[in-house]
């Protein structure tokens, strides 16, 4: 049975329909499932954490290739389906919770007590909380190898852009701080049931052992970047002043001392440029 028919038949058997509010668009293209598994480079030494398994399309393949698969699914209706389908696998575990409320650090620590497994995140993410999920995975500094996920194409383009690129925003800098991002493949909306309004892309975020730039105060770095991008149309000088980072004349002096044009806009700065601004402020030269 192809994936489209299999998906239809599971929905019919359990008499359920997709819940739009939970971002339920089920993947129905076999090739894309394989692309995701390959991109993540899933193997028997891996602990895969799958976020939002839904009916279990990706899960089925992951269970064959990975050492262990832990699925985190918020929708209770999916729990019976997933248990019915996969309870025969001894490398399958299911958590019925909102992923944003799961203590992933503890979960990973627990799993690694006995076995040293390489941890990877795989998911066709619910679109309504893509960014909070990705930021949680990165900000909690989990010991993970990579995050291979399906996201809305527009979001993917922002996440994988280079800082300062035409699609970049504050989050692009955060992604490039923690990871090496890569687009794997664009996925048309017809690859899902029901068909969403937008197209998608699979991206892979290879998590760096240490951040790509070193700063004295990470929180301050992201505060500065967020403030600068909140007022993207303004000059960096006005953006940082209006956003309360400092007094106009001090910021102007700092920009001059660091060798920036005082009319420069946020999107012209590299991550390294923001790191220099951050350390300048932190060391009190400012
Ligand atoms: N993995 C399945 C697939 O590829 O066909 C389903 C993907 S669907 C785009 C997103 C899944 O995430 C749904 O099963 C939905 O119920 C689940 N989900 C939504 N919000 C969630 C949350 N906060 N925590 C965990 N799972 C969530």
GROMACS .gro file of C-alpha atoms and ligand atoms in nm:
model
  313
    1UNK     CA    1   0.000   0.000   0.000
    2UNK     CA    2   0.138   0.344  -0.079
    3UNK     CA    3   0.168   0.604   0.193
    4UNK     CA    4  -0.134   0.803   0.074
    5UNK     CA    5  -0.364   0.498   0.093
    6UNK     CA    6  -0.209   0.383   0.420
    7UNK     CA    7  -0.266   0.726   0.577
    8UNK     CA    8  -0.628   0.736   0.456
    9UNK     CA    9  -0.693   0.387   0.584
   10UNK     CA   10  -0.550   0.459   0.932
   11UNK     CA   11  -0.761   0.776   0.960
   12UNK     CA   12  -1.068   0.578   0.856
   13UNK     CA   13  -0.997   0.283   1.085
   14UNK     CA   14  -0.968   0.508   1.391
   15UNK     CA   15  -1.239   0.743   1.268
   16UNK     CA   16  -1.035   1.060   1.309
   17UNK     CA   17  -0.965   1.370   1.104
   18UNK     CA   18  -0.658   1.592   1.111
   19UNK     CA   19  -0.662   1.864   1.376
   20UNK     CA   20  -0.560   2.188   1.202
   21UNK     CA   21  -0.489   2.364   1.530
   22UNK     CA   22  -0.219   2.107   1.608
   23UNK     CA   23  -0.059   2.156   1.267
   24UNK     CA   24  -0.155   1.807   1.152
   25UNK     CA   25  -0.051   1.763   0.791
   26UNK     CA   26   0.054   1.404   0.744
   27UNK     CA   27   0.339   1.321   0.512
   28UNK     CA   28   0.231   1.095   0.225
   29UNK     CA   29   0.545   1.081   0.005
   30UNK     CA   30   0.770   0.779   0.058
   31UNK     CA   31   1.071   0.944  -0.107
   32UNK     CA   32   1.058   1.239   0.133
   33UNK     CA   33   1.053   1.003   0.432
   34UNK     CA   34   1.369   0.841   0.294
   35UNK     CA   35   1.529   1.181   0.231
   36UNK     CA   36   1.475   1.277   0.595
   37UNK     CA   37   1.618   0.949   0.729
   38UNK     CA   38   1.921   0.978   0.501
   39UNK     CA   39   1.985   1.345   0.578
   40UNK     CA   40   1.987   1.273   0.950
   41UNK     CA   41   2.215   0.975   0.881
   42UNK     CA   42   2.013   0.756   1.120
   43UNK     CA   43   2.190   0.441   1.236
   44UNK     CA   44   2.182   0.180   1.513
   45UNK     CA   45   2.398   0.390   1.746
   46UNK     CA   46   2.139   0.665   1.747
   47UNK     CA   47   1.875   0.768   1.992
   48UNK     CA   48   1.618   0.951   1.783
   49UNK     CA   49   1.377   1.189   1.946
   50UNK     CA   50   1.084   1.234   1.712
   51UNK     CA   51   0.863   1.535   1.779
   52UNK     CA   52   0.500   1.499   1.668
   53UNK     CA   53   0.495   1.144   1.526
   54UNK     CA   54   0.127   1.175   1.433
   55UNK     CA   55   0.012   0.851   1.270
   56UNK     CA   56   0.369   0.717   1.272
   57UNK     CA   57   0.483   0.757   0.911
   58UNK     CA   58   0.838   0.863   0.997
   59UNK     CA   59   0.838   0.654   1.314
   60UNK     CA   60   0.795   0.330   1.120
   61UNK     CA   61   1.114   0.394   0.921
   62UNK     CA   62   1.305   0.532   1.218
   63UNK     CA   63   1.235   0.218   1.422
   64UNK     CA   64   1.400   0.006   1.153
   65UNK     CA   65   1.716   0.218   1.132
   66UNK     CA   66   1.777   0.363   1.481
   67UNK     CA   67   1.895   0.214   1.810
   68UNK     CA   68   1.603   0.370   1.995
   69UNK     CA   69   1.317   0.605   1.906
   70UNK     CA   70   1.143   0.823   2.163
   71UNK     CA   71   0.831   0.991   2.026
   72UNK     CA   72   0.675   1.298   2.186
   73UNK     CA   73   0.315   1.359   2.076
   74UNK     CA   74   0.061   1.600   2.225
   75UNK     CA   75  -0.254   1.453   2.064
   76UNK     CA   76  -0.395   1.173   2.278
   77UNK     CA   77  -0.586   1.035   1.978
   78UNK     CA   78  -0.253   0.943   1.818
   79UNK     CA   79  -0.132   0.751   2.122
   80UNK     CA   80  -0.352   0.446   2.069
   81UNK     CA   81  -0.266   0.437   1.700
   82UNK     CA   82   0.108   0.460   1.767
   83UNK     CA   83   0.092   0.197   2.041
   84UNK     CA   84  -0.112  -0.038   1.822
   85UNK     CA   85   0.135   0.000   1.539
   86UNK     CA   86   0.466  -0.006   1.724
   87UNK     CA   87   0.434  -0.173   2.065
   88UNK     CA   88   0.596  -0.483   1.914
   89UNK     CA   89   0.923  -0.291   1.876
   90UNK     CA   90   1.140  -0.299   2.185
   91UNK     CA   91   1.323   0.018   2.076
   92UNK     CA   92   1.004   0.229   2.080
   93UNK     CA   93   0.898   0.469   2.354
   94UNK     CA   94   0.612   0.716   2.353
   95UNK     CA   95   0.554   1.028   2.561
   96UNK     CA   96   0.208   1.188   2.548
   97UNK     CA   97   0.303   1.552   2.620
   98UNK     CA   98   0.354   1.896   2.475
   99UNK     CA   99   0.718   1.889   2.363
  100UNK     CA  100   0.769   2.241   2.498
  101UNK     CA  101   0.698   2.105   2.848
  102UNK     CA  102   0.930   1.805   2.830
  103UNK     CA  103   1.260   1.822   3.016
  104UNK     CA  104   1.471   1.703   2.725
  105UNK     CA  105   1.801   1.738   2.908
  106UNK     CA  106   1.687   1.491   3.176
  107UNK     CA  107   1.535   1.261   2.918
  108UNK     CA  108   1.863   1.240   2.726
  109UNK     CA  109   2.069   1.201   3.044
  110UNK     CA  110   1.846   0.913   3.155
  111UNK     CA  111   1.886   0.735   2.823
  112UNK     CA  112   2.261   0.778   2.815
  113UNK     CA  113   2.311   0.628   3.160
  114UNK     CA  114   2.333   0.277   3.021
  115UNK     CA  115   2.412   0.326   2.656
  116UNK     CA  116   2.620   0.593   2.493
  117UNK     CA  117   2.392   0.683   2.211
  118UNK     CA  118   2.429   0.961   1.961
  119UNK     CA  119   2.120   1.180   1.995
  120UNK     CA  120   1.940   1.321   1.692
  121UNK     CA  121   1.611   1.505   1.651
  122UNK     CA  122   1.388   1.416   1.359
  123UNK     CA  123   1.046   1.567   1.290
  124UNK     CA  124   0.786   1.693   1.055
  125UNK     CA  125   0.723   1.989   1.283
  126UNK     CA  126   0.383   2.140   1.358
  127UNK     CA  127   0.406   2.478   1.181
  128UNK     CA  128   0.240   2.683   1.454
  129UNK     CA  129   0.532   2.630   1.696
  130UNK     CA  130   0.833   2.563   1.470
  131UNK     CA  131   1.046   2.847   1.604
  132UNK     CA  132   0.982   2.789   1.978
  133UNK     CA  133   1.064   2.419   1.935
  134UNK     CA  134   1.389   2.482   1.747
  135UNK     CA  135   1.496   2.754   1.991
  136UNK     CA  136   1.421   2.525   2.287
  137UNK     CA  137   1.638   2.252   2.135
  138UNK     CA  138   1.926   2.496   2.086
  139UNK     CA  139   1.903   2.717   2.394
  140UNK     CA  140   1.889   2.421   2.631
  141UNK     CA  141   2.230   2.320   2.494
  142UNK     CA  142   2.129   1.960   2.456
  143UNK     CA  143   2.398   1.716   2.359
  144UNK     CA  144   2.262   1.643   2.017
  145UNK     CA  145   2.428   1.574   1.685
  146UNK     CA  146   2.175   1.720   1.446
  147UNK     CA  147   1.818   1.840   1.406
  148UNK     CA  148   1.662   1.727   1.079
  149UNK     CA  149   1.316   1.872   1.039
  150UNK     CA  150   1.043   1.962   0.795
  151UNK     CA  151   0.936   2.324   0.829
  152UNK     CA  152   0.742   2.578   0.624
  153UNK     CA  153   0.955   2.679   0.321
  154UNK     CA  154   0.950   3.047   0.408
  155UNK     CA  155   1.078   2.969   0.757
  156UNK     CA  156   1.340   2.729   0.616
  157UNK     CA  157   1.474   3.003   0.388
  158UNK     CA  158   1.514   3.231   0.688
  159UNK     CA  159   1.678   2.964   0.903
  160UNK     CA  160   1.935   2.848   0.648
  161UNK     CA  161   2.027   3.192   0.514
  162UNK     CA  162   2.363   3.346   0.597
  163UNK     CA  163   2.344   3.626   0.854
  164UNK     CA  164   2.286   3.942   0.654
  165UNK     CA  165   2.137   3.750   0.357
  166UNK     CA  166   1.813   3.862   0.194
  167UNK     CA  167   1.595   3.624   0.399
  168UNK     CA  168   1.782   3.663   0.724
  169UNK     CA  169   1.640   3.789   1.051
  170UNK     CA  170   1.732   3.772   1.419
  171UNK     CA  171   1.672   3.394   1.422
  172UNK     CA  172   1.922   3.342   1.137
  173UNK     CA  173   2.195   3.471   1.368
  174UNK     CA  174   2.084   3.238   1.648
  175UNK     CA  175   2.081   2.937   1.414
  176UNK     CA  176   2.428   3.023   1.285
  177UNK     CA  177   2.553   3.073   1.640
  178UNK     CA  178   2.457   2.720   1.746
  179UNK     CA  179   2.460   2.520   1.422
  180UNK     CA  180   2.571   2.474   1.064
  181UNK     CA  181   2.240   2.491   0.874
  182UNK     CA  182   2.168   2.326   0.542
  183UNK     CA  183   1.862   2.295   0.321
  184UNK     CA  184   1.805   1.934   0.217
  185UNK     CA  185   1.505   1.956  -0.014
  186UNK     CA  186   1.199   2.164  -0.097
  187UNK     CA  187   0.874   1.974  -0.054
  188UNK     CA  188   0.554   2.072  -0.241
  189UNK     CA  189   0.233   2.106  -0.040
  190UNK     CA  190   0.082   1.809  -0.231
  191UNK     CA  191   0.311   1.579  -0.031
  192UNK     CA  192   0.079   1.612   0.271
  193UNK     CA  193  -0.270   1.511   0.372
  194UNK     CA  194  -0.459   1.737   0.417
  195UNK     CA  195  -0.284   1.971   0.171
  196UNK     CA  196  -0.155   2.279   0.359
  197UNK     CA  197  -0.163   2.625   0.203
  198UNK     CA  198   0.215   2.657   0.199
  199UNK     CA  199   0.511   2.457   0.068
  200UNK     CA  200   0.770   2.306   0.299
  201UNK     CA  201   1.140   2.224   0.312
  202UNK     CA  202   1.351   1.974   0.500
  203UNK     CA  203   1.645   2.136   0.675
  204UNK     CA  204   1.935   1.990   0.871
  205UNK     CA  205   2.096   2.180   1.155
  206UNK     CA  206   2.430   2.024   1.245
  207UNK     CA  207   2.484   2.125   1.606
  208UNK     CA  208   2.827   2.278   1.671
  209UNK     CA  209   3.045   2.152   1.959
  210UNK     CA  210   3.093   2.513   2.061
  211UNK     CA  211   2.919   2.828   1.935
  212UNK     CA  212   3.054   2.978   1.613
  213UNK     CA  213   3.158   3.301   1.791
  214UNK     CA  214   3.275   3.348   2.151
  215UNK     CA  215   3.121   3.622   2.364
  216UNK     CA  216   3.137   3.709   2.730
  217UNK     CA  217   2.761   3.727   2.773
  218UNK     CA  218   2.546   3.516   2.541
  219UNK     CA  219   2.218   3.659   2.672
  220UNK     CA  220   2.337   4.011   2.597
  221UNK     CA  221   2.438   3.907   2.245
  222UNK     CA  222   2.086   3.785   2.165
  223UNK     CA  223   1.929   4.086   2.336
  224UNK     CA  224   2.131   4.316   2.108
  225UNK     CA  225   2.048   4.115   1.795
  226UNK     CA  226   1.676   4.100   1.876
  227UNK     CA  227   1.667   4.472   1.955
  228UNK     CA  228   1.850   4.557   1.632
  229UNK     CA  229   1.609   4.349   1.421
  230UNK     CA  230   1.295   4.475   1.591
  231UNK     CA  231   1.360   4.801   1.413
  232UNK     CA  232   1.511   4.664   1.095
  233UNK     CA  233   1.419   4.964   0.880
  234UNK     CA  234   1.601   5.202   1.112
  235UNK     CA  235   1.976   5.243   1.132
  236UNK     CA  236   2.148   5.022   1.390
  237UNK     CA  237   2.225   5.338   1.587
  238UNK     CA  238   1.856   5.434   1.613
  239UNK     CA  239   1.741   5.076   1.663
  240UNK     CA  240   1.972   5.015   1.958
  241UNK     CA  241   1.898   5.359   2.105
  242UNK     CA  242   1.518   5.322   2.080
  243UNK     CA  243   1.542   4.965   2.207
  244UNK     CA  244   1.710   5.085   2.527
  245UNK     CA  245   2.055   4.934   2.472
  246UNK     CA  246   2.219   5.268   2.554
  247UNK     CA  247   2.231   5.641   2.504
  248UNK     CA  248   2.259   5.762   2.146
  249UNK     CA  249   2.594   5.933   2.186
  250UNK     CA  250   2.750   5.629   2.359
  251UNK     CA  251   2.627   5.393   2.087
  252UNK     CA  252   2.749   5.629   1.819
  253UNK     CA  253   3.092   5.645   1.982
  254UNK     CA  254   3.101   5.267   2.010
  255UNK     CA  255   3.015   5.223   1.639
  256UNK     CA  256   3.291   5.464   1.542
  257UNK     CA  257   3.545   5.295   1.774
  258UNK     CA  258   3.456   4.954   1.629
  259UNK     CA  259   3.497   5.088   1.275
  260UNK     CA  260   3.131   5.082   1.164
  261UNK     CA  261   2.956   5.346   0.957
  262UNK     CA  262   2.713   5.519   1.195
  263UNK     CA  263   2.436   5.481   0.933
  264UNK     CA  264   2.478   5.103   0.907
  265UNK     CA  265   2.165   4.883   0.925
  266UNK     CA  266   2.135   4.566   1.133
  267UNK     CA  267   2.114   4.330   0.836
  268UNK     CA  268   2.459   4.441   0.715
  269UNK     CA  269   2.627   4.302   1.026
  270UNK     CA  270   2.779   3.956   1.055
  271UNK     CA  271   2.748   3.743   1.368
  272UNK     CA  272   3.107   3.834   1.445
  273UNK     CA  273   3.021   4.206   1.421
  274UNK     CA  274   2.742   4.159   1.677
  275UNK     CA  275   2.983   3.964   1.899
  276UNK     CA  276   3.226   4.259   1.892
  277UNK     CA  277   2.946   4.500   1.985
  278UNK     CA  278   2.838   4.267   2.265
  279UNK     CA  279   3.187   4.239   2.417
  280UNK     CA  280   3.245   4.613   2.381
  281UNK     CA  281   2.934   4.680   2.589
  282UNK     CA  282   3.010   4.398   2.835
  283UNK     CA  283   3.366   4.508   2.906
  284UNK     CA  284   3.239   4.855   2.991
  285UNK     CA  285   3.439   5.033   2.723
  286UNK     CA  286   3.102   5.171   2.648
  287LIG     N1  287   0.509   1.304   1.187
  287LIG     C1  288   0.377   1.300   1.124
  287LIG     C2  289   0.394   1.300   0.974
  287LIG     O1  290   0.503   1.337   0.927
  287LIG     O2  291   0.301   1.263   0.904
  287LIG     C3  292   0.289   1.415   1.168
  287LIG     C4  293   0.346   1.552   1.147
  287LIG     S1  294   0.232   1.684   1.177
  287LIG     C5  295   0.297   1.808   1.071
  287LIG     C6  296   0.279   1.749   1.336
  287LIG     C7  297   0.254   1.658   1.456
  287LIG     O3  298   0.294   1.727   1.575
  287LIG     C8  299   0.109   1.620   1.479
  287LIG     O4  300   0.099   1.483   1.505
  287LIG     C9  301   0.066   1.701   1.603
  287LIG     O5  302  -0.035   1.640   1.680
  287LIG    C10  303   0.199   1.708   1.678
  287LIG     N2  304   0.209   1.821   1.770
  287LIG    C11  305   0.153   1.944   1.759
  287LIG     N3  306   0.187   2.022   1.862
  287LIG    C12  307   0.269   1.948   1.943
  287LIG    C13  308   0.335   1.973   2.066
  287LIG     N4  309   0.328   2.092   2.127
  287LIG     N5  310   0.408   1.873   2.123
  287LIG    C14  311   0.417   1.751   2.060
  287LIG     N6  312   0.356   1.722   1.944
  287LIG    C15  313   0.283   1.818   1.884
   0.00000   0.00000   0.00000
